[in-house]
Amino acid sequence: MNSKESESDVRGAQAASNNDESISSFTNPAEMKRAAAQQMISKYFYQVTDGCGNQDCTNQDCASSAEFRHQGEGECERLTRNQLAVIALQLCKDKAKLCGSQPNKMPKVETEDSGGGPLQSPDGASCEPSTSKDVTDDDSVQKETEQDATSTPTTSSISLSKSDAMCGRAPPAATVPYQSQPSTPASTSKANHNIPVKEVPFLTEEKVMNIVATCKAAENWSLLRRTIGEVFCNPQSLIASFRKKPAEVQPECHDTDSQRNSETVTTQKEGGDKMGESSSIKTSSEGDGPIDHKECTSVDIEALRRTYEVLFSEPNEHLQSTLINAIVYLSKNFNVNSDYRYGQNPDYINIFVIVMEIPILHSPEYLDSAFPQFCTAMNALSVKDKARLVRIWSQFDKKRLTEMLNMLQQIITVGVMSGTWNRTNTVNDDAGIIGAVGVMKILYYACLCGGQMDSQTLLAEERELSTSENQSLSDMLQGAMGHEPKEPHQPKQDLLAKELHLFFRDCRQPLIPHEEFVNEYLNEVIEMDKDFTIYKAEPLSKFSFMNHPFILTTATKNQGMFYDNRVRMMNERRSSLLQSLVHGAPTMPYLRLRIRRDHVIDDALVGLEMAAMDNPTDLKKQLYVEFDGEQGIDEGGVSKEFFQLVVEEIFNPDFGMFTCSEETRHFWFNSTSFENDAQFTLIGIVLGLAIYNNIILDINFPMVVYRKLMDKKGTFEDMKDSHPVLYNSLKDLLEYDGNVEDDFMVNFDLGQCDVFGTSQTSELKENGSQTPVTNDNRKEYVTLYADFLLNKSIEKQFKAFKRGFQMVTDESPLKILFRPEELELLVCGSKNFDFQELENATEYDGGFTETSTTIRSFWEIVHDFNEEQKKTASSVYDGK
């Protein structure tokens, strides 16, 4: 590499990095003052160069004033922008008057030397490096255009001198005018036509290809490095870069009510970028036609990706350092400059789309500083901005989203492994990890939004049903005899989910599985007691991982809910003590149940029912069980035995409340049961108390039960797990190629047998017995069949069951933290029995060791057990 190219490399990097001081973190008062002073000087500079736009301005230090005093003797002796910059410094020092309205500008790139001497081109013309903090000379790169302030700015072509080209300036049409503030009536005057509109450099695929070709031919990459540095350190330049052609740009994406209530039909595909071929079609309920979320961004994604592919295919190691410095400076600029926001310039989101497409963000050079700092800046976006980014990323294919997720996981893992964490220095204080988790949250919702979602019609029905059930429960609790009115405690809502009208349980199959978002290394170092304290703080004082449950394991989330339950138990205990002091009533700090072994169900039903009727909040006290005639203190073991006895009796088929499938061994609600609602309410309370007191139950429900407990309705897809034989039969009906009416001969009804074996026929819709199933209406038949089997036929029983469950968990963050699959783990534990892990963790006493013959024989027998035998053995080891 020759000396000129080496010197140009350094100065090209300076165009992005500015200097070490300018990209340092603004974390102390001195640096904040320096940044504020820099912005103040910029305001004076724009005042003496551009003016305030007011034709009647009387400020002699403003270029818009007729009495402007900072100008040369004639046009040929007009002051240069560097001279005006010196004047701006003096005005700032003197605290001169500032006009109220000024153009909202970013620092421009200087064309004159800012130290180090001019760079000479081959023909001897002077060619100076550009820096981000200085300004551009009038007669070099960015030429000023005179236009009416009321007209719409358009891209202008600018012819470049030979000197400009050698300095790495953008090729023709490399700049775009930008006017950030709306025009005012005063700015329409003729005098205002002399106010220049600044232009900023920007990139397109064609321009980058031309620059790459030029650099290849000259074997000098300084032009490319300087151009990349200038564009990627300037927010306005990125906003204007890689834009779609005017014919491709569609109307801006807005969050209208018609879109939020749209009907979503999604058929998920593994491959194919959804920006080009989307299988997610959203049709407005008001008949507005399809809504394609490609219009949420004006960036040409495909052109951008092709450009990156060409850039990073060249052996140019210095380009990475330039890009890293530019991203660092760009991230710092976000922290100081708040001029660019969603409400003022919607294309502001383009910056994050462009940078996140860089294919080598996962490399160590970027992970060290640039990418974490950019994630921190992105995490500071408003909720509306994040929602828009979710809609953009939801159109990407699974492969690209997975690459982005892996990059974020790398930041978190590297941050965790390289840090020293203890009780005083927690991961909640690490800005890099917090930023990466915040961006991962955006990506998580993008995977949900682009995945297999339930239809909007079904979601609306579920929310209406949930509202009705919650109101019914509230009315019942308020009507309890001993209930004391108090402000109900509701779990915190996710603001991004609320903005998107999207919750994780509404997506059956996201683009990326939920498990891929969990970071095991992070979960090992989280102090959940401290994180829970932050989570409960009002307002939120620090970052809490409980507000980002997608990254937590089920065990970590269960630990957080354990603290929540214990705090509630302590509150109930204090409340009981206070009541005894005020009213003289006996202290009842526990939910005490006295049970006779030969009347377990009756005694449990009476005790829990009386507690619910008298004061439902007693159910949130710590459970304390006593068996009649037996001495002992309940430290957990007695309660476990009580739950085991209740479950065994209630789920006994002879009891008639549940039926058991011989094929799946799942229990299902008996739609013809003679038991009253109180019995089903009891088992719901038992289920809630088991979670509340952290006790595992031997219950085998199909997944649809847990989905219904999370306010979902059973659908045809749920039958695959709950009723597999029926599911396969109905699926064959849907896929049958022949004549359904003639060959199947079924109508819109179904037959069932009651407990006495008597056949009963239920119609799926009006006159269903007279309506045959045909090729045209078979989808409707399957939908109605599944709805009747999973919802309508057991509506009475399940409503009572769910009511009992909610009486215990209504104030718990259960629905916010856990998915239905995780709820099943909370209730009945893991179904995968790892006896090898159990053997490794076992300790021996009584003279036995792991090499003893008896011990070796024991483990050989245990390892040969089938799943049912392992389940029984696990219950023995657990003390059940």
Short mmCIF file of N, CA, C and O in Angstrom, two decimals, residues 276-337:
data_model
loop_
_atom_site.label_atom_id
_atom_site.label_comp_id
_atom_site.label_asym_id
_atom_site.label_seq_id
_atom_site.Cartn_x
_atom_site.Cartn_y
_atom_site.Cartn_z
N GLY A 276 -40.55 -10.49 -0.52
CA GLY A 276 -40.84 -10.71 -1.92
C GLY A 276 -42.09 -11.52 -2.14
O GLY A 276 -42.87 -11.27 -3.03
N GLU A 277 -42.30 -12.57 -1.30
CA GLU A 277 -43.48 -13.41 -1.45
C GLU A 277 -44.02 -13.71 -0.07
O GLU A 277 -43.52 -14.54 0.65
N SER A 278 -45.03 -13.01 0.31
CA SER A 278 -45.60 -13.15 1.65
C SER A 278 -46.77 -14.10 1.62
O SER A 278 -47.63 -14.02 0.75
N SER A 279 -46.79 -15.01 2.59
CA SER A 279 -47.92 -15.92 2.71
C SER A 279 -48.89 -15.45 3.77
O SER A 279 -49.81 -16.15 4.13
N SER A 280 -48.64 -14.25 4.29
CA SER A 280 -49.52 -13.69 5.30
C SER A 280 -50.35 -12.60 4.67
O SER A 280 -49.84 -11.58 4.26
N ILE A 281 -51.64 -12.81 4.54
CA ILE A 281 -52.53 -11.86 3.90
C ILE A 281 -53.49 -11.32 4.93
O ILE A 281 -54.15 -12.07 5.63
N LYS A 282 -53.56 -10.01 5.04
CA LYS A 282 -54.44 -9.39 6.02
C LYS A 282 -55.50 -8.59 5.29
O LYS A 282 -55.20 -7.68 4.54
N THR A 283 -56.74 -8.93 5.53
CA THR A 283 -57.84 -8.27 4.88
C THR A 283 -58.65 -7.51 5.89
O THR A 283 -59.06 -8.05 6.90
N SER A 284 -58.89 -6.26 5.63
CA SER A 284 -59.60 -5.42 6.57
C SER A 284 -61.02 -5.87 6.73
O SER A 284 -61.70 -6.25 5.79
N SER A 285 -61.51 -5.80 7.97
CA SER A 285 -62.89 -6.15 8.25
C SER A 285 -63.85 -5.14 7.65
O SER A 285 -65.02 -5.42 7.49
N GLU A 286 -63.35 -3.98 7.27
CA GLU A 286 -64.20 -2.96 6.68
C GLU A 286 -64.14 -3.02 5.16
O GLU A 286 -64.67 -2.16 4.47
N GLY A 287 -63.46 -4.03 4.65
CA GLY A 287 -63.45 -4.20 3.21
C GLY A 287 -62.49 -3.28 2.50
O GLY A 287 -62.67 -2.93 1.35
N ASP A 288 -61.39 -2.88 3.17
CA ASP A 288 -60.44 -1.97 2.56
C ASP A 288 -59.45 -2.68 1.65
O ASP A 288 -58.61 -2.04 1.04
N GLY A 289 -59.53 -3.98 1.57
CA GLY A 289 -58.62 -4.71 0.71
C GLY A 289 -57.39 -5.18 1.45
O GLY A 289 -57.21 -4.95 2.63
N PRO A 290 -56.48 -5.87 0.75
CA PRO A 290 -55.29 -6.43 1.40
C PRO A 290 -54.38 -5.34 1.94
O PRO A 290 -54.26 -4.26 1.39
N ILE A 291 -53.74 -5.65 3.06
CA ILE A 291 -52.77 -4.74 3.67
C ILE A 291 -51.43 -5.44 3.65
O ILE A 291 -51.23 -6.43 4.33
N ASP A 292 -50.50 -4.94 2.86
CA ASP A 292 -49.18 -5.54 2.74
C ASP A 292 -48.20 -4.71 3.56
O ASP A 292 -48.00 -3.53 3.29
N HIS A 293 -47.58 -5.31 4.54
CA HIS A 293 -46.71 -4.56 5.44
C HIS A 293 -45.36 -4.25 4.80
O HIS A 293 -44.50 -3.70 5.46
N LYS A 294 -45.14 -4.57 3.53
CA LYS A 294 -43.94 -4.10 2.87
C LYS A 294 -43.91 -2.57 2.83
O LYS A 294 -42.86 -1.96 2.75
N GLU A 295 -45.09 -1.97 2.84
CA GLU A 295 -45.16 -0.52 2.75
C GLU A 295 -44.73 0.16 4.04
O GLU A 295 -44.66 1.38 4.10
N CYS A 296 -44.42 -0.60 5.08
CA CYS A 296 -43.98 0.00 6.34
C CYS A 296 -42.58 0.58 6.24
O CYS A 296 -42.13 1.24 7.15
N THR A 297 -41.84 0.28 5.20
CA THR A 297 -40.51 0.84 5.04
C THR A 297 -40.30 1.25 3.59
O THR A 297 -40.81 0.61 2.66
N SER A 298 -39.55 2.32 3.41
CA SER A 298 -39.24 2.78 2.05
C SER A 298 -37.87 2.27 1.61
O SER A 298 -37.38 2.66 0.55
N VAL A 299 -37.25 1.40 2.40
CA VAL A 299 -35.95 0.84 2.04
C VAL A 299 -36.13 -0.31 1.06
O VAL A 299 -37.00 -1.17 1.24
N ASP A 300 -35.32 -0.33 0.03
CA ASP A 300 -35.31 -1.44 -0.92
C ASP A 300 -34.45 -2.54 -0.31
O ASP A 300 -33.22 -2.54 -0.45
N ILE A 301 -35.08 -3.47 0.39
CA ILE A 301 -34.36 -4.49 1.15
C ILE A 301 -33.48 -5.35 0.24
O ILE A 301 -32.32 -5.63 0.56
N GLU A 302 -34.02 -5.77 -0.87
CA GLU A 302 -33.26 -6.65 -1.76
C GLU A 302 -32.04 -5.94 -2.33
O GLU A 302 -30.95 -6.52 -2.41
N ALA A 303 -32.19 -4.69 -2.73
CA ALA A 303 -31.04 -3.93 -3.23
C ALA A 303 -30.00 -3.73 -2.14
O ALA A 303 -28.79 -3.80 -2.38
N LEU A 304 -30.47 -3.48 -0.92
CA LEU A 304 -29.56 -3.31 0.20
C LEU A 304 -28.75 -4.57 0.45
O LEU A 304 -27.53 -4.51 0.66
N ARG A 305 -29.39 -5.71 0.40
CA ARG A 305 -28.69 -6.97 0.66
C ARG A 305 -27.69 -7.27 -0.46
O ARG A 305 -26.58 -7.77 -0.21
N ARG A 306 -28.05 -6.97 -1.69
CA ARG A 306 -27.10 -7.17 -2.80
C ARG A 306 -25.89 -6.26 -2.64
O ARG A 306 -24.76 -6.65 -2.92
N THR A 307 -26.14 -5.05 -2.18
CA THR A 307 -25.04 -4.10 -1.98
C THR A 307 -24.08 -4.60 -0.90
O THR A 307 -22.85 -4.57 -1.08
N TYR A 308 -24.62 -5.06 0.22
CA TYR A 308 -23.77 -5.59 1.28
C TYR A 308 -22.98 -6.80 0.80
O TYR A 308 -21.82 -6.98 1.17
N GLU A 309 -23.60 -7.62 0.00
CA GLU A 309 -22.91 -8.81 -0.50
C GLU A 309 -21.69 -8.43 -1.32
O GLU A 309 -20.62 -9.06 -1.22
N VAL A 310 -21.83 -7.39 -2.14
CA VAL A 310 -20.70 -6.92 -2.94
C VAL A 310 -19.64 -6.27 -2.06
O VAL A 310 -18.44 -6.52 -2.21
N LEU A 311 -20.07 -5.43 -1.12
CA LEU A 311 -19.13 -4.72 -0.26
C LEU A 311 -18.24 -5.67 0.54
O LEU A 311 -17.03 -5.48 0.62
N PHE A 312 -18.85 -6.69 1.12
CA PHE A 312 -18.10 -7.57 2.01
C PHE A 312 -17.49 -8.77 1.29
O PHE A 312 -16.90 -9.63 1.93
N SER A 313 -17.65 -8.80 -0.01
CA SER A 313 -16.97 -9.84 -0.78
C SER A 313 -15.58 -9.38 -1.21
O SER A 313 -14.78 -10.18 -1.67
N GLU A 314 -15.30 -8.09 -1.05
CA GLU A 314 -14.00 -7.55 -1.43
C GLU A 314 -13.02 -7.67 -0.26
O GLU A 314 -13.39 -7.43 0.90
N PRO A 315 -11.76 -8.01 -0.54
CA PRO A 315 -10.76 -8.12 0.53
C PRO A 315 -10.29 -6.75 0.99
O PRO A 315 -9.20 -6.30 0.64
N ASN A 316 -11.10 -6.09 1.76
CA ASN A 316 -10.79 -4.73 2.19
C ASN A 316 -10.98 -4.62 3.69
O ASN A 316 -12.07 -4.32 4.17
N GLU A 317 -9.93 -4.90 4.45
CA GLU A 317 -10.06 -4.94 5.90
C GLU A 317 -10.32 -3.57 6.50
O GLU A 317 -10.90 -3.45 7.58
N HIS A 318 -9.89 -2.51 5.82
CA HIS A 318 -10.06 -1.18 6.39
C HIS A 318 -11.51 -0.71 6.31
O HIS A 318 -11.90 0.21 7.05
N LEU A 319 -12.29 -1.30 5.43
CA LEU A 319 -13.70 -0.90 5.34
C LEU A 319 -14.44 -1.21 6.63
O LEU A 319 -15.31 -0.45 7.06
N GLN A 320 -14.08 -2.32 7.28
CA GLN A 320 -14.76 -2.68 8.53
C GLN A 320 -14.48 -1.68 9.62
O GLN A 320 -15.39 -1.29 10.36
N SER A 321 -13.23 -1.23 9.75
CA SER A 321 -12.92 -0.26 10.79
C SER A 321 -13.65 1.05 10.55
O SER A 321 -14.13 1.69 11.49
N THR A 322 -13.77 1.44 9.29
CA THR A 322 -14.53 2.66 8.96
C THR A 322 -15.99 2.50 9.34
O THR A 322 -16.60 3.40 9.94
N LEU A 323 -16.57 1.37 9.01
CA LEU A 323 -17.99 1.13 9.29
C LEU A 323 -18.23 1.02 10.79
O LEU A 323 -19.24 1.53 11.31
N ILE A 324 -17.31 0.40 11.52
CA ILE A 324 -17.45 0.28 12.98
C ILE A 324 -17.44 1.66 13.62
O ILE A 324 -18.29 1.99 14.45
N ASN A 325 -16.49 2.50 13.22
CA ASN A 325 -16.41 3.85 13.78
C ASN A 325 -17.66 4.66 13.45
O ASN A 325 -18.15 5.44 14.27
N ALA A 326 -18.17 4.46 12.23
CA ALA A 326 -19.37 5.20 11.82
C ALA A 326 -20.57 4.80 12.66
O ALA A 326 -21.35 5.65 13.09
N ILE A 327 -20.73 3.50 12.92
CA ILE A 327 -21.88 3.03 13.71
C ILE A 327 -21.76 3.50 15.16
O ILE A 327 -22.75 3.89 15.79
N VAL A 328 -20.53 3.50 15.69
CA VAL A 328 -20.33 4.00 17.05
C VAL A 328 -20.72 5.47 17.14
O VAL A 328 -21.44 5.89 18.04
N TYR A 329 -20.25 6.26 16.18
CA TYR A 329 -20.58 7.69 16.17
C TYR A 329 -22.09 7.89 15.98
O TYR A 329 -22.70 8.74 16.63
N LEU A 330 -22.67 7.10 15.10
CA LEU A 330 -24.12 7.19 14.86
C LEU A 330 -24.90 6.89 16.13
O LEU A 330 -25.86 7.59 16.46
N SER A 331 -24.49 5.87 16.87
CA SER A 331 -25.18 5.50 18.11
C SER A 331 -25.06 6.60 19.14
O SER A 331 -26.03 6.92 19.84
N LYS A 332 -23.88 7.20 19.26
CA LYS A 332 -23.71 8.30 20.21
C LYS A 332 -24.56 9.50 19.80
O LYS A 332 -25.09 10.22 20.66
N ASN A 333 -24.69 9.72 18.51
CA ASN A 333 -25.48 10.84 18.02
C ASN A 333 -26.95 10.69 18.41
O ASN A 333 -27.65 11.67 18.69
N PHE A 334 -27.45 9.44 18.47
CA PHE A 334 -28.83 9.20 18.89
C PHE A 334 -29.04 9.65 20.33
O PHE A 334 -30.09 10.17 20.68
N ASN A 335 -28.03 9.44 21.17
CA ASN A 335 -28.18 9.76 22.58
C ASN A 335 -28.24 11.26 22.84
O ASN A 335 -28.80 11.71 23.82
N VAL A 336 -27.64 12.06 21.94
CA VAL A 336 -27.59 13.50 22.15
C VAL A 336 -28.63 14.23 21.31
O VAL A 336 -29.29 15.15 21.77
N ASN A 337 -28.77 13.80 20.06
CA ASN A 337 -29.65 14.50 19.13
C ASN A 337 -31.02 13.85 19.12
O ASN A 337 -31.15 12.68 18.81
#
